[in-house]
Structure formats: C-alpha cells, structure tokens
Amino acid sequence: MSATGFAPQRSTPARTRVSAALFRRPWLRGGLLLSGPLAWFVLIYLAALVVLFVSSLWSVDSFTGNLVHSWTLKNFETLVKVDTYRTIALRTIGIAAAVTVTDAILALPFAFFAVRIAPKRLQGALFVAVLIPLWSSYLVRVYVWRLILAKDGVLNWAIGQLGLGSLNIGYSNWAMWIVFSYIWLPFMILPIWSAIERVPDSYIEASADLGARGWRTFRSVLFPLILPGIAAGSIFTFSLTLGDYITPTLVGGAGSDFIGNVVYQNVGVASNVPFAAAFATVPLIVMGVYLLIARRLGAFEAL
Amino acid sequence: MIGTSKLSRIAFALWTVLILLFLFVPIALIVVYAFNPSNVQSWPLHGLSTKWFSSTWHNAEMRHAFWLSIRAGLISTAIALLLGSMAAFAVHRFRFFGREAISFLLVLPIALPGIITGMALNSFINFSGIGFSLTTIIVGHATFCIVTVYNNVLARLRRTQSSLVEASMDLGADGWQTFRFVTLPMIATALVAGGLLAFALSFDEIVVTTFTAGAQNTLPIWIFGNIRLGQQLPQVNVVVFFVILVSLLPVALARRLSRDTGMLRPAAAAEAGAAA
Amino acid sequence: MRLAKIDWALGALLLAMMVGASACGSSSSSSSSASNLPSKIGKTEGQLNLVAWEGYAESKWVKPYEAKTGCKVHAKYAGSSDEMVTLMRQGGGSQYDMVSASGDASLRLIRGGEVQPMNVDLVPEWKNFVPQLQSPPHNTVDGKHYGISLQWGPNTLLYNTKSVSPAPTSWSAIYGPQYKGEVSVPANPIQIADAALYLSKTKPSLGISDPYELTEDQLDAAADLLKQQRPLIKKYWALASDEIELFKNGDAVIGAAWPYQYSQLKKANEPVEQIIPKEGATGWADTWMLSAHAKDPNCAYEWVNWVSSPKVQAEQATTYGETPVNTKACGEMEKIEKGSCEVYHANAPASYFDSIKFWRTPVAECGNGQSDCMDYSKWQQKWTEITG
C-alpha cells in the first residue's frame, strides 16, 4: 500500500459510516425518506380532511355561527329531502362528464399529430403552445369568455359576419361546458401526449404489417396503449370541473349553480360549515369511485 | 398505418390548427383588451389606449400581490421539491406495507376539488389558533405542489435503471456520492420540470388561497378583486399580458427538459440527435 | 384487494383522529366585549387590518391616512355581508381590526360577540351625521354604539332606456314576462326582502309589514314569487361587474342594482336610467365596526375619524356611487363632481330616507312580540331552492 503512496485512512469518516449503516437497513432509509412527506400529509392534510367531514355530522347555531358539537344527521336529511341539491349534484356531475368526453375528443387528434406527424421543431413549438395557457391566469381566461359569448360579443359578431344569425348562450350551461372544456384542455393533452410518445413505433408498424388499416390500428393497438394517459387526463378534467365554483359564478346563468357554489355559499357566506361539509361529501365520494376506476385503467402510472 | 396518407395528414393538421385557434383566440383577446380605453369589457373595442400600462405599474397593491405570489410560489416549490422527491424515492425503491395507500393519498390534493382542501385547511387553521398569513398560504400550496413533483420524479425513476446505482456503489461511492453524481443527474430534469409546473400551479391558485390567506393578497386574489369591482379591469389584462411574456422562457425550458430519452422511438431519437 | 397491515394501521389512526376531533373542537369564541370605552385615542399601533367592501379602501384616501397616522392599512375585500361575518370570526376574531358591515351583518356580529362598542365622543364628525344613521337599530343596541355609520345607498331598478319602454315605474317590470331572459337581480338571499316588499304593496292580504320579519307563510309567498321570476332571469349577479357587463353587452336590459353600476354604466356611455319604483326599495347602510379583539384600536379610531370627514366621505361617495352619512359632505361632492350631490341623494329630505327599507338580519323574534319569524338560515336555504 505505502509503495503506491496511498495513505491508509486511520478511521472511516462519519459520512461513510452513516451511509453504510443506512445501506444495510433499507427500512431505515425508506422510513426516513417517507417520514417528511408522510408527516406533512397525515398531520396536516389528512387531519384537516377528517375534521372537516366529522363536522358534517354537527350543526351550527344559526345566529351566532358557533359550532354545536352534537351528533346529528340533519344536514344529510336536508340534502336528501330537498330536490334542489339533487338537481345541483346531477348538473355538476353531468357537465363534468361532458367536459371530460369533449376534452378527450379534442385532445386525441391534436396529440397524435404533434407526436407522430409533426416534425421535431414543430413538436417543440406545439408543446410550448399547450403550456402557455396554463401560465395565463385562470380567472382572466374564464372572464374573457364572457366577452366572447355575450349577446353583443365576439362570437355573435363572427357568426353575424357569416350571416348566420346569433346565439344566446352567454351565461348558461352551454357557456359553462364550452369554458370548462377550454380551460382544462391542456391538462388532457399533456398526459395523452406522453402516452402516445411512449408507444413504440414497432407496435404500429407491426399492426400495419398484419394488415390493419388506420382506424383498426387505432382501435385495437393505439387506443388500449394510451388509455392510461386518457384516464389520467380525465382525472384532471373531471375533478377540476366537479369542484369548481368560480366558472359558474362568472359564466353561469340562472340555474347554473354547481356543488362548489352551494358549498362556498355555506362556508364563506352563511357560515354553515357542517352543511357545506355534508354537501362536499358528494364530490368526495364521486371522486373516490372515479379514482378507483381510473387506477384500474392504469391512470396513476400515466399522471 | 395511421397518419401516413396525405389526406389523413391534412385532416390532422387542420384539427391541430383549429385547436390552436381555440386555445389562443381568448388569450389574444386578453392581450388586446389590455389596450381597452374604457374600463368595461365590451365588443368591439373603440380605439386603443396604453394608459393602463402606467397605472398598473404604479399600482402598489398589484406589486405587493405579485411579489407575494412569487414568494409563496418559490417557497412552496422548494418544499415540494424536497418532500415530493423523498416520497417518490420511497415509493419507487421500497416495497413496504401500505404502499398503495400512500400512492392514493398522494393523489388526493389534485384529485379532490380545491374547495374541499381549502375548507379543510381553513377549519384546521381556525381550530389550531394559528393566524392566517403567508405561512398558511404556503402550507396550502405546498400540499398540491408536492403531488406534482412526486408524479414527475416517480415517472422519471420508473424510466431509469436501478442498476446504475448499484454499479456506482460497486465502484466505491458511498450513499451520498452516489446520490450526488448518479441519481441526481438522472432526475434533475424531472425535478426542474416538476418544479416549474408546481410553481405555475401555485402562482395561479385561487380557491385554496382564498381559504388560507389572511389580509394578504396574492396575485390571483388581487385579480379576482378587480374583476369583482370592475373599476380598473384592464389593469388585470396588463398584468396577465406581462406574465405570459415572462413565462415563455420557463415554458420553453420545461419542454426541453421533459423530453423522453427516445429509447422506444429510434426514429424520433435520431431526429432529436440530429436537431440538438 | 386484501388490506395490508399498514392499511389497518392507517385506518386506526384515522379513527383515533376522529375521536380526538370530536372530543376537542373549537370552543365557542364569543367572549364578552370590552366594557370599558376608551376616553381618548391613544398612540397609534402602526397598522390596521380591515375587512371591507371592494372599493372602500382606495389609495385615494388610504394614502393620506397612512401618511398622517403612520398606520399601514391591509384590506381584505369581501363580496358579501356573510363573507365578512365569516372573516371576522376567523382565527378567534383577532385577525382583523375593523369591518365595514352592512345592516344585514352587523346584528349577527354584535350577537356573536365579534365586535365591541365604540365611543362616539371620539368621533367629532358623528354630530354631523344624518340623524337617522347616528344610532340606527342595526348598529346600536341598548344605547351602545357598536360602530360608526359610513355610507348608505338604495337598491334601485336599473334599465336600458333604449330597450325598455315605456319607462317602468313599478317593480312589476321585473316580475312580469315582458323582458323574459333579460332580467338580472342580485345573487343574495336578502333579495327575498325585495320580493316581500313588493308583495306588501301588491298583496296586502299577506300582512307583510316589515320585509325582514316574515312568518313561514309570508316567506313561502315571497319565495313563490321569486320562483316565478326565475325563468325571466338571465343571470343572478354576484359581482358588481357582472351586472355592468350584462347591461353593456346586451344580455340584460332591466334589473335590480346598486347606484354603483348605474354610475359606471353612465361613465361608459351606456343609455341607462335608475329609479326607485313606487313600491319603494330596500337599501343598505354600512357601519365601520370595531372587532372585539382588535389589536390596533387606536389606528381604528383614527381611521373612522378620517373616513367620516366631509372630504373623504365625498371622495368615497363619488368613487363608489353611494350616499355619505355626513351632511357636510355635499359641498365637497359638488367640488369633485358637479351634480353628484343630487344624483346620490346626499341632500335628500327625510322622507326619501324613510322610504328605504334598510337591510337587517332576519331573526326569529318578530317586532310584534311573536317569535315565529324565519331567521336568516331559513332565508339562505330558501334562496338556494329558488336559484339552485
């Protein structure tokens, strides 16, 4: 050893000892790694969620607004008995589903073109083009649609120029459907884009070799492979629409209230957190079911 | 094969153009209306005016809100980078009981509606007696930022080979050296891409922030206040115009960093190699 | 899917948290308000946290205040009275110093113990206030002033002069089918009072004397009227700018509004007019109230003094489009905007004032000794049923 000039270390440095100890005890490494995020999530996030949903079984003193800590199912009874809440819930879920389907249809050909047909430079530009809307304020993007869909707005002006009369869809469920589809489209495009990128060329070529034409290849080869990506994108579009209350406030009309609006009115406005929490269990359960299905379809790996 | 016939290429290209129009006409309108001479948003525009640019610049409330959003975003992203990658490593490397549950838990902040997260944190903060401040805003933002980073890093880890780590150890590197010289470069671009997305989400977040902020205004809250009253509405357009311009750089950066390694698509990889 | 051991552990942890949460829980935060009124304004604390209506803390009058007193102003804007109530309750009530509460929030804050009495002797301008707003029932209880009145205004009928003819004189214009799909009214449960006011004149058999004191039958009648109105409504406006755009872009031609929208539309050269119909109108009167746990009471008193002065009253009135409580503000308003004193009824006779039914929180106790009136939570639920 000394002949080569290598000085022997008198003792292993602390860093190496710690590193070796951790290497031999994988559970310690894993535990340490997990402790930080887990602590955050369990102590803050999960605890907050639990307390919230526990409070749905309480009620509130209507005049002073103080919580009354006695167990009651009154909130849930109101939800079931009064028709309005069912209407609102169905409207919310219905539009969320419509938006999800719309975005999937809009995104697929776009992503396919960008990944498989567009030359590399154009692909980069298209990617940037999809991301830019995400960096423009959500509020302002929704707000500008009021201008587009108003009676004297941009859309009617354009239609008028073509001599096709005018539409009266401002401040309506149609407006909300269009605006939601617009706002969440990038969230649907990105996972589908990644999913198509991950499909090897060889699969498509093999399918062609076996005699499949375009639609058949899409249906039997491409679609099943990118389904996790579509499912991942749908988690965003569905959940973001399900819980939103700002877009209905801005571009909704009479009778466009979403679950989020009622929840918000009861929390920030009427100070009836227990009732808001009770109604909030609806999107919670719906999303829970949706996530289970999405996980089956492999969405979690494609997020 | 799909996409090879001329007709189908044209069809796809046309669809793409329509989608781009769909995405960008509203944004173009936002930019144009920054030059609105009136403070009411109506069509058509009667002339152009740059008066809002100077009044926006001099608006102290706007500057405070902007700066607060930047700070909240940076700190939340920093927390998210740390905790998110820690969680990704743990889930990827180790098979432990409850792994499924943890993965599920870490999707919740993005999958559950923001209003639920906001309400929950609001009740929690009230209950614990901490005051609402920048700290509580950051707590709210970091919660979903962690998820974004976690997803990005996990996706990258799944695509890399763990044998590299073992090889590094075989060559005598200890844990820390391995992390610094082998693991970190592998996930660096995923960290940056995840961090950029996390920052973007935090910067534009309104729902959770409404519930976790005290007398502080982040930029989205300031924007909503202006939308509510409508007296200086074009100032909002000016600010958004500015944000779009400034964000072109990080967005382009995010693109370069999140590109695939091209292992599965040799043709594309060759093109990438030629273009780079 | 078989549950792993850790999943059971997590479940047990959740259960433990639930039990813990129910055992503890936030104690009711109402404490008795400070019984000692300050005799003079002390040294200012350096900052002031406000909950205010949008537009109530404009730089125009905030900057001079900050320069004069050294109190840095942080304003949290709220879009509705209920939001303000919630904010004032937040964090044990010590988060904010003052709130510009309207009449339908103030009593709730007083009852809930979130605000404390103020000493009007420390606000010299108070003597110049419109007499009806010096000690109104919505902010003065048992002789104690739980705040200082600020500004007030009516809820008017706004219409587009080009599209609506003949010019309306009655609220029936928005309850009848004439302008179906082009009507807009506020998205606020207190709107029920407007319907009740209308019914008190058109259906006297219901016996409505006070639109804020409604028995179950009277509330149902008002709700039925509003349900009939719903197909006529284009949008229930939640933001002031909603209605401005609805009118400007042709989506609505008639509706209920604040003078604010009228003044903004007029500035944008829109052909609109506002009236108080023959059945009368509801209105709102705002009060600056002091939080029971205010950390900066001296800055708060300085603020109230500042915004009660004729000049600032005039500035705020003309900026926002409302009516100052300080009778001396008229002269200042004319300096800022000729004719504004008249437009905003700043020099209005008492009869005008008395014709307005100011917002008040509906409570169970009716004025006539009965206790079967519907309280606000019932109004809130009914409103959701009407508009949902």
CSV table of N, CA, C and O in Angstrom, one decimal, chain B residues 168-215:
chain,number,residue,atom,x,y,z
B,168,SER,N,-22.6,2.2,-9.2
B,168,SER,CA,-21.9,3.2,-8.5
B,168,SER,C,-21.4,2.8,-7.2
B,168,SER,O,-20.2,3.0,-6.8
B,169,MET,N,-22.2,2.0,-6.5
B,169,MET,CA,-21.8,1.5,-5.2
B,169,MET,C,-20.6,0.5,-5.3
B,169,MET,O,-19.7,0.5,-4.5
B,170,ASP,N,-20.8,-0.3,-6.3
B,170,ASP,CA,-19.7,-1.3,-6.6
B,170,ASP,C,-18.4,-0.6,-6.8
B,170,ASP,O,-17.3,-1.1,-6.4
B,171,LEU,N,-18.4,0.6,-7.4
B,171,LEU,CA,-17.2,1.3,-7.7
B,171,LEU,C,-16.7,2.1,-6.5
B,171,LEU,O,-15.8,2.9,-6.6
B,172,GLY,N,-17.4,2.0,-5.3
B,172,GLY,CA,-16.8,2.5,-4.1
B,172,GLY,C,-17.4,3.8,-3.7
B,172,GLY,O,-17.0,4.4,-2.7
B,173,ALA,N,-18.4,4.3,-4.3
B,173,ALA,CA,-19.0,5.5,-3.9
B,173,ALA,C,-20.0,5.2,-2.7
B,173,ALA,O,-20.7,4.2,-2.7
B,174,ASP,N,-20.0,6.1,-1.7
B,174,ASP,CA,-21.0,5.9,-0.6
B,174,ASP,C,-22.3,6.4,-1.1
B,174,ASP,O,-22.5,6.9,-2.2
B,175,GLY,N,-23.3,6.4,-0.2
B,175,GLY,CA,-24.6,6.7,-0.5
B,175,GLY,C,-24.7,8.2,-1.0
B,175,GLY,O,-25.4,8.5,-2.0
B,176,TRP,N,-24.1,9.1,-0.3
B,176,TRP,CA,-24.2,10.5,-0.6
B,176,TRP,C,-23.6,10.8,-2.0
B,176,TRP,O,-24.1,11.5,-2.8
B,177,GLN,N,-22.4,10.2,-2.2
B,177,GLN,CA,-21.7,10.4,-3.5
B,177,GLN,C,-22.5,9.8,-4.7
B,177,GLN,O,-22.6,10.4,-5.7
B,178,THR,N,-23.1,8.6,-4.4
B,178,THR,CA,-24.0,8.1,-5.4
B,178,THR,C,-25.1,9.0,-5.8
B,178,THR,O,-25.4,9.2,-6.9
B,179,PHE,N,-25.7,9.5,-4.7
B,179,PHE,CA,-26.9,10.4,-4.9
B,179,PHE,C,-26.4,11.6,-5.7
B,179,PHE,O,-27.1,12.0,-6.7
B,180,ARG,N,-25.3,12.2,-5.4
B,180,ARG,CA,-24.9,13.4,-6.0
B,180,ARG,C,-24.4,13.3,-7.4
B,180,ARG,O,-24.7,14.1,-8.3
B,181,PHE,N,-23.7,12.2,-7.7
B,181,PHE,CA,-23.1,12.0,-9.0
B,181,PHE,C,-23.9,11.1,-9.9
B,181,PHE,O,-23.7,11.2,-11.1
B,182,VAL,N,-24.8,10.3,-9.4
B,182,VAL,CA,-25.5,9.4,-10.3
B,182,VAL,C,-27.0,9.7,-10.3
B,182,VAL,O,-27.6,9.9,-11.3
B,183,THR,N,-27.6,9.6,-9.1
B,183,THR,CA,-29.1,9.7,-9.0
B,183,THR,C,-29.5,11.1,-9.4
B,183,THR,O,-30.4,11.3,-10.2
B,184,LEU,N,-28.9,12.1,-8.8
B,184,LEU,CA,-29.4,13.5,-9.0
B,184,LEU,C,-29.3,13.9,-10.5
B,184,LEU,O,-30.3,14.4,-11.0
B,185,PRO,N,-28.3,13.6,-11.2
B,185,PRO,CA,-28.3,14.0,-12.7
B,185,PRO,C,-29.4,13.3,-13.4
B,185,PRO,O,-30.0,13.8,-14.3
B,186,MET,N,-29.7,12.0,-12.9
B,186,MET,CA,-30.8,11.3,-13.6
B,186,MET,C,-32.1,12.0,-13.5
B,186,MET,O,-33.0,12.0,-14.4
B,187,ILE,N,-32.4,12.5,-12.3
B,187,ILE,CA,-33.7,13.1,-12.0
B,187,ILE,C,-33.7,14.6,-12.1
B,187,ILE,O,-34.8,15.2,-12.0
B,188,ALA,N,-32.6,15.2,-12.4
B,188,ALA,CA,-32.5,16.6,-12.4
B,188,ALA,C,-33.6,17.3,-13.3
B,188,ALA,O,-34.3,18.2,-12.9
B,189,THR,N,-33.7,16.8,-14.5
B,189,THR,CA,-34.6,17.4,-15.4
B,189,THR,C,-36.1,17.2,-15.0
B,189,THR,O,-36.9,18.0,-15.1
B,190,ALA,N,-36.3,16.0,-14.3
B,190,ALA,CA,-37.7,15.8,-13.8
B,190,ALA,C,-38.0,16.7,-12.7
B,190,ALA,O,-39.1,17.2,-12.5
B,191,LEU,N,-37.0,17.0,-11.9
B,191,LEU,CA,-37.1,17.9,-10.8
B,191,LEU,C,-37.5,19.3,-11.3
B,191,LEU,O,-38.4,20.0,-10.8
B,192,VAL,N,-36.7,19.7,-12.3
B,192,VAL,CA,-37.0,21.1,-12.8
B,192,VAL,C,-38.3,21.2,-13.5
B,192,VAL,O,-39.1,22.1,-13.2
B,193,ALA,N,-38.7,20.1,-14.3
B,193,ALA,CA,-40.0,20.2,-14.9
B,193,ALA,C,-41.1,20.2,-13.9
B,193,ALA,O,-42.1,20.9,-14.0
B,194,GLY,N,-41.0,19.3,-12.9
B,194,GLY,CA,-42.0,19.2,-11.8
B,194,GLY,C,-42.0,20.5,-11.0
B,194,GLY,O,-43.1,21.0,-10.7
B,195,GLY,N,-40.9,21.1,-10.8
B,195,GLY,CA,-40.8,22.3,-10.0
B,195,GLY,C,-41.5,23.5,-10.8
B,195,GLY,O,-42.2,24.3,-10.2
B,196,LEU,N,-41.2,23.5,-12.1
B,196,LEU,CA,-41.8,24.6,-12.9
B,196,LEU,C,-43.4,24.4,-12.9
B,196,LEU,O,-44.1,25.4,-12.8
B,197,LEU,N,-43.8,23.2,-13.1
B,197,LEU,CA,-45.3,23.0,-13.0
B,197,LEU,C,-45.9,23.4,-11.7
B,197,LEU,O,-46.9,24.0,-11.6
B,198,ALA,N,-45.1,23.0,-10.6
B,198,ALA,CA,-45.6,23.3,-9.3
B,198,ALA,C,-45.7,24.8,-9.1
B,198,ALA,O,-46.7,25.3,-8.5
B,199,PHE,N,-44.7,25.5,-9.5
B,199,PHE,CA,-44.7,27.0,-9.4
B,199,PHE,C,-45.8,27.6,-10.2
B,199,PHE,O,-46.5,28.5,-9.7
B,200,ALA,N,-46.1,27.0,-11.4
B,200,ALA,CA,-47.2,27.6,-12.2
B,200,ALA,C,-48.5,27.4,-11.5
B,200,ALA,O,-49.4,28.3,-11.4
B,201,LEU,N,-48.7,26.2,-10.9
B,201,LEU,CA,-50.0,25.9,-10.2
B,201,LEU,C,-50.1,26.8,-9.0
B,201,LEU,O,-51.2,27.3,-8.7
B,202,SER,N,-49.0,27.0,-8.3
B,202,SER,CA,-49.1,27.9,-7.1
B,202,SER,C,-49.3,29.3,-7.4
B,202,SER,O,-50.1,30.0,-6.8
B,203,PHE,N,-48.7,29.8,-8.5
B,203,PHE,CA,-48.8,31.2,-8.9
B,203,PHE,C,-50.2,31.5,-9.3
B,203,PHE,O,-50.7,32.6,-9.1
B,204,ASP,N,-50.9,30.6,-9.9
B,204,ASP,CA,-52.2,30.8,-10.4
B,204,ASP,C,-53.4,30.4,-9.5
B,204,ASP,O,-54.5,30.4,-9.8
B,205,GLU,N,-53.0,29.9,-8.3
B,205,GLU,CA,-54.0,29.2,-7.5
B,205,GLU,C,-54.9,30.3,-6.8
B,205,GLU,O,-54.4,31.2,-6.2
B,206,ILE,N,-56.2,30.0,-6.8
B,206,ILE,CA,-57.1,31.0,-6.2
B,206,ILE,C,-58.0,30.3,-5.1
B,206,ILE,O,-58.2,30.9,-4.1
B,207,VAL,N,-58.5,29.1,-5.4
B,207,VAL,CA,-59.5,28.6,-4.5
B,207,VAL,C,-59.0,28.3,-3.1
B,207,VAL,O,-59.4,28.8,-2.1
B,208,VAL,N,-57.9,27.5,-3.0
B,208,VAL,CA,-57.3,27.1,-1.7
B,208,VAL,C,-56.8,28.4,-1.0
B,208,VAL,O,-56.9,28.6,0.2
B,209,THR,N,-56.2,29.3,-1.9
B,209,THR,CA,-55.6,30.5,-1.3
B,209,THR,C,-56.7,31.4,-0.6
B,209,THR,O,-56.4,32.0,0.4
B,210,THR,N,-57.9,31.5,-1.2
B,210,THR,CA,-58.9,32.3,-0.6
B,210,THR,C,-59.2,31.8,0.8
B,210,THR,O,-59.5,32.6,1.7
B,211,PHE,N,-59.1,30.5,1.0
B,211,PHE,CA,-59.4,30.0,2.3
B,211,PHE,C,-58.3,30.0,3.3
B,211,PHE,O,-58.4,29.9,4.5
B,212,THR,N,-57.0,30.1,2.8
B,212,THR,CA,-55.9,30.0,3.7
B,212,THR,C,-55.2,31.4,3.8
B,212,THR,O,-54.2,31.5,4.6
B,213,ALA,N,-55.7,32.4,3.2
B,213,ALA,CA,-55.0,33.7,3.3
B,213,ALA,C,-55.7,34.6,4.4
B,213,ALA,O,-56.9,34.5,4.6
B,214,GLY,N,-54.9,35.4,5.0
B,214,GLY,CA,-55.5,36.4,5.9
B,214,GLY,C,-55.7,37.7,5.1
B,214,GLY,O,-56.4,37.7,4.1
B,215,ALA,N,-55.1,38.8,5.6
B,215,ALA,CA,-55.3,40.0,4.9
B,215,ALA,C,-54.3,40.1,3.7
B,215,ALA,O,-54.0,41.2,3.2
